[in-house]
Amino acid sequence: MKGKTQQKQQVDLLISHALVVTMDKAFRVIEDGGIAIKDDAIAGVGTTQEISMTFDAREVLDAKGKLIIPGLINTHTHSPMTIYRGFADDLPLKEWLYEHVFPIEAHFTNPENVRAGTRLAIAEMLLSGTTTFNDMYYYMDEMARVVDQVGIRAILSEAVINFPAPNAPTPDEGLTVIEKLYHDWQGHPLVRIGVAAHTPYTVPPEVMKKAKALADRYGMLFSVHVAESRWEFDKIMKEYGASPLKHLHNLGILDKNMVSVHSVFLTDEDIQLLAQNGVGVAHNPQCNMKLASGAARIPEMLEAGVEVGIGTDGVASNNDLDLIDEIRTMAFLHKFNSNDPTVISARKAVEIATIGGARVLGMDHLVGSIEVGKKADLAILDMEKPHAHPLYNIYSLIVYSLHGADVEHVLVNGKFLVKNRQLLTLDLGRLYDKVERIAKKVREHARLLGVLNSH
Ligand SMILES: [Zn+2]
């Protein structure tokens, strides 16, 4: 009997008496669970009794009546676009993009607006349990500074496109910007720089190949919107004689460092290509439904062994960043679309939003599950709510009953960023004023351009 003589390990924080959904390989769910956190990482996971016998901490959080899940992972978004929330709705994708979004972005994408939009997005993501996101936009240096300051985790994928971008007149200059970003942020604990090629129809083959070569040189993640619409599928088929995904395969783009965003229009061969090359898919069900793009063949992709994560896309086409809401939509969409209520179980939906997303982003060694040694990125939800009772199956409760608004505390890298639903590193009042001032200018300019959506 070692008993009281055994020295307890000193950690920074102990969380006790929670229901812990680990999403580890065994899908362990721990009732009356505890988590020990030291520095930025998880030092122990077990029952409250096991944890309290092994660890001692300066700070203890009694999480009775709470649920702890791994911080959620948004595999595709455009954070700065929060300033366009509700700006142009109820339109077809091509008209929405070319006649509303592109003209207004050309005028309003600047460092100041990118910072404000990013702050608003991060506030919304944290308050609904998201702790990691993969972003595709411009001015990633501005975004990186905001991410660093607020403390969330992000892959910031600077976008390459074949027309003058706000911060790079040509694609080649865009690639130079990315290379500098990579060096500037290398080794940062929360920020990783990625490369994004907008789409196969806005990025020509030679630029696509150069962008991928740059990503490969530094081991950066490479994100591309692929086969989002029927229009894109037909256009690429006509120009290159291949589906959008096969076209990228022909260019040598497909590998495990690529994220294929949307991937709605895939052939049987395309699904095999994704699986064979280890390409992850960022599935954005609400955006695909809102723009009536279609239902991505997610059940067939999962069947083929393709890694799938969930994304919100930008809020201009969603219009929120609540991932719990998004996984409910995902489950419903595929059940409805396939006439089969057994596709995408509740546990699979939670897996897609956590460890699945981490695998898509190549970050599953760091985040996505609650395991010793992983970073302490956690969402703690309040279960003392009518819609959280009774509890038969915790995965069912998360996907079909809970909301992002049930999130009470959030930790990223071992630090509280949300406590009792209060953001600790962002001033929301000031942020709302700033965003409303920007929106007023957007509205005025859109009226001038004649692109204010009057539907
Ligand atoms: Zn997108």
Short mmCIF file of C-alpha atoms and ligand atoms in Angstrom, two decimals:
data_model
loop_
_atom_site.label_atom_id
_atom_site.label_comp_id
_atom_site.label_asym_id
_atom_site.label_seq_id
_atom_site.Cartn_x
_atom_site.Cartn_y
_atom_site.Cartn_z
CA MET A 1 0.00 0.00 0.00
CA LYS A 2 1.52 3.25 -1.13
CA GLY A 3 -1.48 5.28 0.10
CA LYS A 4 -0.80 8.79 1.29
CA THR A 5 2.95 8.51 0.93
CA GLN A 6 2.67 8.54 -2.86
CA GLN A 7 3.70 11.91 -4.25
CA LYS A 8 1.03 13.50 -6.38
CA GLN A 9 1.99 15.06 -9.69
CA GLN A 10 1.59 18.84 -9.75
CA VAL A 11 -0.46 20.18 -12.67
CA ASP A 12 -2.06 23.54 -13.47
CA LEU A 13 -5.73 22.61 -13.65
CA LEU A 14 -7.94 19.71 -12.59
CA ILE A 15 -11.43 19.35 -14.01
CA SER A 16 -13.60 16.92 -12.07
CA HIS A 17 -17.06 15.27 -11.99
CA ALA A 18 -17.79 15.74 -15.70
CA LEU A 19 -19.14 13.44 -18.37
CA VAL A 20 -16.10 13.11 -20.64
CA VAL A 21 -16.48 12.08 -24.28
CA THR A 22 -12.90 11.38 -25.29
CA MET A 23 -13.22 10.45 -29.01
CA ASP A 24 -10.10 8.32 -28.51
CA LYS A 25 -9.61 5.09 -30.50
CA ALA A 26 -11.83 3.12 -28.09
CA PHE A 27 -14.46 5.92 -28.03
CA ARG A 28 -14.18 5.94 -24.26
CA VAL A 29 -16.93 7.85 -22.44
CA ILE A 30 -16.16 8.48 -18.77
CA GLU A 31 -18.93 9.15 -16.27
CA ASP A 32 -17.82 11.25 -13.30
CA GLY A 33 -14.68 11.94 -15.29
CA GLY A 34 -11.66 14.11 -14.62
CA ILE A 35 -8.98 15.74 -16.71
CA ALA A 36 -5.58 17.00 -15.54
CA ILE A 37 -3.92 19.78 -17.53
CA LYS A 38 -0.30 20.86 -17.30
CA ASP A 39 0.98 23.76 -19.40
CA ASP A 40 -0.63 23.38 -22.83
CA ALA A 41 -1.34 19.64 -22.70
CA ILE A 42 -3.54 16.95 -21.18
CA ALA A 43 -1.61 15.18 -18.41
CA GLY A 44 -4.31 12.77 -17.27
CA VAL A 45 -7.78 11.50 -18.22
CA GLY A 46 -9.83 9.11 -16.08
CA THR A 47 -12.48 8.99 -13.40
CA THR A 48 -12.50 11.88 -10.94
CA GLN A 49 -11.24 9.45 -8.31
CA GLU A 50 -8.29 8.28 -10.44
CA ILE A 51 -7.37 11.82 -11.40
CA SER A 52 -7.60 13.21 -7.86
CA MET A 53 -5.41 10.37 -6.53
CA THR A 54 -2.71 11.05 -9.11
CA PHE A 55 -2.69 14.83 -9.51
CA ASP A 56 -2.76 18.02 -7.49
CA ALA A 57 -3.46 21.43 -8.97
CA ARG A 58 -3.64 25.08 -7.98
CA GLU A 59 -6.90 25.48 -9.87
CA VAL A 60 -9.81 23.02 -9.74
CA LEU A 61 -13.01 23.22 -11.78
CA ASP A 62 -15.93 21.19 -10.47
CA ALA A 63 -17.75 20.27 -13.67
CA LYS A 64 -20.70 18.40 -12.18
CA GLY A 65 -23.60 18.51 -14.65
CA LYS A 66 -21.22 19.35 -17.52
CA LEU A 67 -20.16 17.51 -20.64
CA ILE A 68 -16.59 17.74 -21.94
CA ILE A 69 -15.84 17.08 -25.59
CA PRO A 70 -12.69 17.71 -27.64
CA GLY A 71 -12.72 21.24 -29.05
CA LEU A 72 -14.52 21.16 -32.40
CA ILE A 73 -12.64 21.51 -35.68
CA ASN A 74 -13.88 23.66 -38.53
CA THR A 75 -12.03 22.35 -41.59
CA HIS A 76 -13.10 25.14 -43.93
CA THR A 77 -14.15 28.73 -43.44
CA HIS A 78 -13.44 32.30 -44.52
CA SER A 79 -13.46 34.11 -41.17
CA PRO A 80 -13.20 37.71 -42.39
CA MET A 81 -16.43 37.20 -44.37
CA THR A 82 -18.45 37.49 -41.16
CA ILE A 83 -18.76 41.18 -42.10
CA TYR A 84 -20.97 40.03 -45.01
CA ARG A 85 -23.35 37.94 -42.89
CA GLY A 86 -26.77 38.25 -44.52
CA PHE A 87 -25.48 40.62 -47.21
CA ALA A 88 -26.63 38.53 -50.19
CA ASP A 89 -28.92 35.56 -49.62
CA ASP A 90 -31.33 33.46 -51.64
CA LEU A 91 -29.26 33.51 -54.83
CA PRO A 92 -27.67 30.86 -57.09
CA LEU A 93 -23.97 30.27 -56.40
CA LYS A 94 -22.56 31.84 -59.58
CA GLU A 95 -24.72 34.97 -59.34
CA TRP A 96 -24.08 35.21 -55.58
CA LEU A 97 -20.31 34.96 -56.08
CA TYR A 98 -19.72 37.02 -59.24
CA GLU A 99 -22.43 39.66 -58.92
CA HIS A 100 -22.48 40.24 -55.17
CA VAL A 101 -19.54 38.78 -53.24
CA PHE A 102 -16.60 39.44 -55.59
CA PRO A 103 -17.51 43.12 -56.36
CA ILE A 104 -18.03 43.98 -52.71
CA GLU A 105 -14.93 42.07 -51.56
CA ALA A 106 -12.84 43.91 -54.15
CA HIS A 107 -13.66 47.13 -52.34
CA PHE A 108 -13.72 46.04 -48.70
CA THR A 109 -10.96 43.46 -48.29
CA ASN A 110 -8.34 45.44 -46.39
CA PRO A 111 -6.34 44.80 -43.20
CA GLU A 112 -8.74 46.66 -40.91
CA ASN A 113 -11.84 44.80 -42.12
CA VAL A 114 -10.02 41.46 -42.12
CA ARG A 115 -9.07 41.99 -38.48
CA ALA A 116 -12.62 42.93 -37.45
CA GLY A 117 -14.23 40.07 -39.38
CA THR A 118 -11.73 37.59 -37.99
CA ARG A 119 -12.37 38.73 -34.41
CA LEU A 120 -16.12 38.36 -34.90
CA ALA A 121 -15.67 34.88 -36.38
CA ILE A 122 -13.36 33.74 -33.60
CA ALA A 123 -15.77 35.07 -30.96
CA GLU A 124 -18.60 33.09 -32.52
CA MET A 125 -16.49 29.96 -32.98
CA LEU A 126 -15.20 29.93 -29.41
CA LEU A 127 -18.64 30.55 -27.92
CA SER A 128 -19.96 27.51 -29.81
CA GLY A 129 -17.07 25.17 -28.96
CA THR A 130 -14.74 25.43 -31.97
CA THR A 131 -11.07 25.51 -31.04
CA THR A 132 -9.33 24.92 -34.41
CA PHE A 133 -10.20 26.27 -37.84
CA ASN A 134 -8.74 26.11 -41.35
CA ASP A 135 -9.20 29.46 -43.06
CA MET A 136 -8.93 30.48 -46.70
CA TYR A 137 -8.65 34.21 -47.36
CA TYR A 138 -6.27 37.12 -47.90
CA TYR A 139 -4.13 39.12 -45.46
CA MET A 140 -3.26 36.08 -43.38
CA ASP A 141 -0.58 38.12 -41.57
CA GLU A 142 -3.41 40.22 -40.10
CA MET A 143 -5.39 37.11 -39.22
CA ALA A 144 -2.34 35.46 -37.68
CA ARG A 145 -1.84 38.40 -35.34
CA VAL A 146 -5.49 38.21 -34.24
CA VAL A 147 -5.25 34.43 -33.72
CA ASP A 148 -2.08 34.91 -31.68
CA GLN A 149 -3.67 37.63 -29.58
CA VAL A 150 -6.97 35.80 -28.92
CA GLY A 151 -5.38 32.38 -28.44
CA ILE A 152 -7.42 30.08 -30.71
CA ARG A 153 -5.70 27.48 -32.97
CA ALA A 154 -5.73 27.95 -36.75
CA ILE A 155 -4.37 26.95 -40.09
CA LEU A 156 -4.32 30.14 -42.13
CA SER A 157 -4.33 29.33 -45.82
CA GLU A 158 -3.55 32.39 -47.91
CA ALA A 159 -5.59 32.22 -51.12
CA VAL A 160 -4.15 32.20 -54.62
CA ILE A 161 -6.46 33.25 -57.44
CA ASN A 162 -5.87 34.20 -61.07
CA PHE A 163 -6.99 37.80 -60.81
CA PRO A 164 -5.54 40.63 -58.76
CA ALA A 165 -5.96 39.71 -55.09
CA PRO A 166 -6.29 42.53 -52.52
CA ASN A 167 -2.74 42.02 -51.25
CA ALA A 168 -1.08 40.52 -54.35
CA PRO A 169 -1.55 41.84 -57.90
CA THR A 170 -0.49 38.53 -59.50
CA PRO A 171 -0.54 34.86 -58.41
CA ASP A 172 3.28 34.83 -58.37
CA GLU A 173 3.32 37.71 -55.91
CA GLY A 174 0.68 35.84 -53.92
CA LEU A 175 3.07 32.89 -53.65
CA THR A 176 5.84 35.20 -52.44
CA VAL A 177 3.48 36.51 -49.75
CA ILE A 178 2.78 32.92 -48.62
CA GLU A 179 6.47 32.01 -48.47
CA LYS A 180 7.16 35.03 -46.27
CA LEU A 181 4.17 34.18 -44.06
CA TYR A 182 5.50 30.67 -43.62
CA HIS A 183 8.87 31.93 -42.41
CA ASP A 184 7.34 34.64 -40.19
CA TRP A 185 5.05 32.21 -38.33
CA GLN A 186 7.13 29.04 -38.37
CA GLY A 187 7.15 27.38 -34.95
CA HIS A 188 4.23 29.40 -33.52
CA PRO A 189 2.28 27.25 -31.03
CA LEU A 190 -1.16 28.12 -32.46
CA VAL A 191 -0.71 29.43 -36.00
CA ARG A 192 0.13 27.25 -38.99
CA ILE A 193 0.35 28.75 -42.46
CA GLY A 194 -1.31 26.90 -45.35
CA VAL A 195 -1.81 27.44 -49.07
CA ALA A 196 -5.22 27.73 -50.73
CA ALA A 197 -5.96 27.64 -54.43
CA HIS A 198 -9.44 29.15 -54.84
CA THR A 199 -10.95 26.70 -57.40
CA PRO A 200 -9.96 24.78 -60.55
CA TYR A 201 -11.84 27.43 -62.60
CA THR A 202 -10.24 30.53 -60.98
CA VAL A 203 -6.72 29.05 -60.80
CA PRO A 204 -5.19 27.84 -64.10
CA PRO A 205 -3.13 24.61 -64.23
CA GLU A 206 0.34 26.20 -64.15
CA VAL A 207 -0.54 28.38 -61.13
CA MET A 208 -2.19 25.41 -59.41
CA LYS A 209 1.02 23.39 -59.83
CA LYS A 210 3.27 26.23 -58.61
CA ALA A 211 1.07 26.76 -55.54
CA LYS A 212 1.16 23.03 -54.70
CA ALA A 213 4.94 22.94 -55.21
CA LEU A 214 5.31 25.77 -52.68
CA ALA A 215 3.04 23.94 -50.21
CA ASP A 216 5.13 20.76 -50.66
CA ARG A 217 8.44 22.59 -50.19
CA TYR A 218 7.45 23.52 -46.64
CA GLY A 219 4.97 20.74 -45.81
CA MET A 220 2.02 23.15 -45.81
CA LEU A 221 -1.61 22.07 -46.08
CA PHE A 222 -3.15 22.75 -49.51
CA SER A 223 -6.89 23.58 -49.67
CA VAL A 224 -8.96 23.86 -52.86
CA HIS A 225 -12.71 24.34 -53.41
CA VAL A 226 -13.44 21.38 -55.70
CA ALA A 227 -16.59 20.49 -57.66
CA GLU A 228 -18.92 22.68 -55.63
CA SER A 229 -21.50 23.10 -58.37
CA ARG A 230 -22.83 21.40 -61.48
CA TRP A 231 -21.77 24.52 -63.40
CA GLU A 232 -18.13 24.03 -62.31
CA PHE A 233 -18.21 20.32 -63.14
CA ASP A 234 -19.46 21.01 -66.67
CA LYS A 235 -17.04 23.89 -67.22
CA ILE A 236 -13.94 21.90 -66.18
CA MET A 237 -15.12 18.84 -68.10
CA LYS A 238 -15.50 20.99 -71.23
CA GLU A 239 -12.13 22.75 -70.84
CA TYR A 240 -9.95 19.87 -69.65
CA GLY A 241 -11.94 16.74 -70.51
CA ALA A 242 -11.94 15.62 -66.88
CA SER A 243 -14.01 16.10 -63.74
CA PRO A 244 -12.67 18.88 -61.45
CA LEU A 245 -11.11 16.33 -59.09
CA LYS A 246 -9.64 14.19 -61.91
CA HIS A 247 -8.28 17.40 -63.45
CA LEU A 248 -6.40 18.12 -60.19
CA HIS A 249 -5.23 14.50 -60.12
CA ASN A 250 -3.88 14.93 -63.67
CA LEU A 251 -1.91 17.95 -62.40
CA GLY A 252 -0.40 15.82 -59.63
CA ILE A 253 -2.12 17.74 -56.84
CA LEU A 254 -3.81 14.93 -54.90
CA ASP A 255 -2.10 13.72 -51.72
CA LYS A 256 -2.62 13.56 -47.97
CA ASN A 257 -1.67 17.24 -47.54
CA MET A 258 -4.59 18.31 -49.70
CA VAL A 259 -8.04 19.28 -48.44
CA SER A 260 -10.73 18.95 -51.08
CA VAL A 261 -13.39 21.44 -50.03
CA HIS A 262 -17.07 20.79 -50.91
CA SER A 263 -16.51 17.93 -53.39
CA VAL A 264 -20.22 17.80 -54.22
CA PHE A 265 -19.94 16.59 -57.83
CA LEU A 266 -17.70 13.53 -57.72
CA THR A 267 -17.71 10.52 -60.02
CA ASP A 268 -17.20 6.99 -58.67
CA GLU A 269 -13.61 7.23 -59.92
CA ASP A 270 -13.13 10.55 -58.08
CA ILE A 271 -14.14 8.93 -54.77
CA GLN A 272 -11.57 6.18 -55.37
CA LEU A 273 -8.93 8.82 -56.20
CA LEU A 274 -9.61 10.60 -52.89
CA ALA A 275 -9.28 7.34 -50.97
CA GLN A 276 -6.18 6.10 -52.82
CA ASN A 277 -4.34 9.41 -52.41
CA GLY A 278 -5.37 10.05 -48.81
CA VAL A 279 -7.04 13.37 -49.66
CA GLY A 280 -9.29 14.70 -46.89
CA VAL A 281 -12.65 16.30 -47.62
CA ALA A 282 -14.02 19.44 -45.94
CA HIS A 283 -17.77 18.96 -46.13
CA ASN A 284 -19.95 22.08 -45.80
CA PRO A 285 -23.55 20.81 -45.69
CA GLN A 286 -25.36 24.04 -44.78
CA CYS A 287 -23.58 26.07 -47.46
CA ASN A 288 -24.27 23.36 -50.05
CA MET A 289 -27.94 23.32 -49.08
CA LYS A 290 -28.32 27.10 -48.92
CA LEU A 291 -26.79 27.62 -52.38
CA ALA A 292 -28.66 24.50 -53.60
CA SER A 293 -25.36 23.05 -54.83
CA GLY A 294 -26.37 19.51 -53.91
CA ALA A 295 -25.53 16.76 -51.43
CA ALA A 296 -21.90 15.65 -51.45
CA ARG A 297 -21.61 11.83 -51.61
CA ILE A 298 -20.40 11.67 -48.01
CA PRO A 299 -21.81 8.21 -47.10
CA GLU A 300 -20.05 6.73 -50.16
CA MET A 301 -16.83 8.59 -49.35
CA LEU A 302 -16.87 7.25 -45.79
CA GLU A 303 -17.58 3.77 -47.13
CA ALA A 304 -14.54 4.09 -49.43
CA GLY A 305 -12.34 5.14 -46.49
CA VAL A 306 -12.07 8.84 -47.34
CA GLU A 307 -11.32 11.06 -44.35
CA VAL A 308 -14.10 13.62 -43.88
CA GLY A 309 -14.22 16.74 -41.72
CA ILE A 310 -16.94 19.34 -41.28
CA GLY A 311 -16.76 23.00 -42.31
CA THR A 312 -19.08 25.96 -42.21
CA ASP A 313 -17.62 27.82 -45.20
CA GLY A 314 -17.90 31.59 -44.81
CA VAL A 315 -20.96 33.00 -43.08
CA ALA A 316 -22.02 34.77 -46.27
CA SER A 317 -23.24 31.33 -47.35
CA ASN A 318 -24.21 29.62 -44.09
CA ASN A 319 -24.89 32.06 -42.14
CA ASP A 320 -23.31 31.06 -38.83
CA LEU A 321 -20.28 29.20 -37.49
CA ASP A 322 -22.01 26.84 -35.05
CA LEU A 323 -20.52 23.38 -35.70
CA ILE A 324 -22.99 21.50 -33.50
CA ASP A 325 -25.75 22.90 -35.67
CA GLU A 326 -23.69 21.97 -38.74
CA ILE A 327 -23.27 18.30 -37.78
CA ARG A 328 -26.99 17.98 -37.11
CA THR A 329 -27.64 19.36 -40.59
CA MET A 330 -25.05 16.96 -42.03
CA ALA A 331 -26.71 13.94 -40.46
CA PHE A 332 -30.20 15.02 -41.56
CA LEU A 333 -29.09 15.93 -45.10
CA HIS A 334 -27.59 12.52 -45.83
CA LYS A 335 -30.39 10.56 -44.23
CA PHE A 336 -32.94 12.55 -46.23
CA ASN A 337 -30.93 12.45 -49.46
CA SER A 338 -30.32 8.70 -49.35
CA ASN A 339 -33.73 7.71 -47.95
CA ASP A 340 -31.74 5.82 -45.33
CA PRO A 341 -31.85 6.89 -41.66
CA THR A 342 -28.93 4.57 -40.84
CA VAL A 343 -26.29 6.60 -42.72
CA ILE A 344 -23.99 8.79 -40.60
CA SER A 345 -24.67 7.68 -37.05
CA ALA A 346 -24.58 10.27 -34.27
CA ARG A 347 -21.18 8.94 -33.16
CA LYS A 348 -19.84 9.25 -36.70
CA ALA A 349 -21.09 12.85 -36.85
CA VAL A 350 -19.23 13.72 -33.64
CA GLU A 351 -16.15 11.92 -34.98
CA ILE A 352 -16.27 14.01 -38.18
CA ALA A 353 -16.39 17.25 -36.15
CA THR A 354 -13.49 16.24 -33.88
CA ILE A 355 -10.82 13.62 -34.62
CA GLY A 356 -11.99 13.24 -38.25
CA GLY A 357 -11.43 16.94 -38.85
CA ALA A 358 -8.06 16.73 -37.13
CA ARG A 359 -7.05 13.92 -39.51
CA VAL A 360 -8.20 15.96 -42.53
CA LEU A 361 -5.96 18.82 -41.38
CA GLY A 362 -3.03 16.54 -40.48
CA MET A 363 -3.32 17.57 -36.82
CA ASP A 364 -4.61 14.37 -35.21
CA HIS A 365 -1.35 13.95 -33.27
CA LEU A 366 -2.14 17.29 -31.55
CA VAL A 367 -5.91 17.72 -31.27
CA GLY A 368 -9.28 16.09 -31.98
CA SER A 369 -9.53 13.77 -28.96
CA ILE A 370 -9.06 13.91 -25.20
CA GLU A 371 -5.94 11.83 -24.61
CA VAL A 372 -2.81 12.17 -22.52
CA GLY A 373 -0.15 14.12 -24.41
CA LYS A 374 -2.54 15.94 -26.71
CA LYS A 375 -3.07 19.68 -26.50
CA ALA A 376 -5.69 20.74 -23.96
CA ASP A 377 -8.32 22.04 -26.41
CA LEU A 378 -11.68 21.37 -24.75
CA ALA A 379 -15.31 22.46 -24.98
CA ILE A 380 -17.31 22.16 -21.76
CA LEU A 381 -21.08 22.19 -22.20
CA ASP A 382 -23.81 22.77 -19.63
CA MET A 383 -26.16 19.80 -19.38
CA GLU A 384 -28.48 21.38 -16.83
CA LYS A 385 -30.94 22.28 -19.58
CA PRO A 386 -34.37 20.84 -20.45
CA HIS A 387 -33.20 19.74 -23.92
CA ALA A 388 -30.29 17.78 -22.38
CA HIS A 389 -32.52 15.40 -20.39
CA PRO A 390 -32.92 12.49 -20.18
CA LEU A 391 -29.65 10.96 -21.34
CA TYR A 392 -29.78 7.62 -23.17
CA ASN A 393 -26.95 8.09 -25.67
CA ILE A 394 -24.47 10.93 -25.37
CA TYR A 395 -23.62 11.08 -29.09
CA SER A 396 -27.33 11.30 -29.92
CA LEU A 397 -27.71 14.11 -27.38
CA ILE A 398 -24.79 16.09 -28.84
CA VAL A 399 -25.88 15.79 -32.47
CA TYR A 400 -29.65 15.89 -32.23
CA SER A 401 -30.38 17.98 -29.11
CA LEU A 402 -27.53 20.26 -28.03
CA HIS A 403 -26.59 23.66 -29.46
CA GLY A 404 -23.44 25.71 -29.69
CA ALA A 405 -25.04 28.01 -27.12
CA ASP A 406 -24.77 25.22 -24.53
CA VAL A 407 -21.00 25.70 -24.47
CA GLU A 408 -20.02 27.22 -21.13
CA HIS A 409 -16.21 27.06 -20.96
CA VAL A 410 -13.57 26.62 -23.65
CA LEU A 411 -9.87 25.92 -23.31
CA VAL A 412 -7.29 26.15 -26.08
CA ASN A 413 -3.72 25.06 -25.48
CA GLY A 414 -4.48 24.70 -21.77
CA LYS A 415 -5.84 28.23 -21.33
CA PHE A 416 -9.42 29.32 -20.69
CA LEU A 417 -10.61 31.51 -23.57
CA VAL A 418 -14.28 31.24 -22.54
CA LYS A 419 -15.37 31.03 -18.91
CA ASN A 420 -19.05 31.05 -17.90
CA ARG A 421 -19.88 32.03 -21.51
CA GLN A 422 -17.67 35.12 -21.28
CA LEU A 423 -14.86 35.62 -23.78
CA LEU A 424 -11.69 36.36 -21.85
CA THR A 425 -9.54 37.69 -24.70
CA LEU A 426 -12.03 39.65 -26.82
CA ASP A 427 -14.09 42.76 -26.13
CA LEU A 428 -17.44 42.04 -27.76
CA GLY A 429 -19.04 45.47 -27.20
CA ARG A 430 -16.28 47.27 -29.09
CA LEU A 431 -16.29 44.60 -31.75
CA TYR A 432 -20.03 44.92 -32.47
CA ASP A 433 -19.66 48.71 -32.87
CA LYS A 434 -16.78 48.22 -35.28
CA VAL A 435 -18.57 45.60 -37.38
CA GLU A 436 -21.77 47.67 -37.60
CA ARG A 437 -19.72 50.65 -38.81
CA ILE A 438 -18.18 48.47 -41.54
CA ALA A 439 -21.60 47.05 -42.48
CA LYS A 440 -22.98 50.58 -42.92
CA LYS A 441 -20.24 51.30 -45.47
CA VAL A 442 -20.79 47.95 -47.20
CA ARG A 443 -24.51 48.72 -47.50
CA GLU A 444 -23.85 52.18 -48.94
CA HIS A 445 -21.29 50.91 -51.43
CA ALA A 446 -23.46 47.96 -52.49
CA ARG A 447 -26.29 50.40 -53.18
CA LEU A 448 -23.94 52.50 -55.32
CA LEU A 449 -22.79 49.44 -57.27
CA GLY A 450 -26.37 48.25 -57.56
CA VAL A 451 -25.48 44.90 -55.94
CA LEU A 452 -27.50 45.26 -52.73
CA ASN A 453 -29.65 42.17 -52.69
CA SER A 454 -33.21 43.41 -52.76
CA HIS A 455 -34.91 40.01 -52.99
ZN ZN B 1 -15.24 28.29 -49.12
#
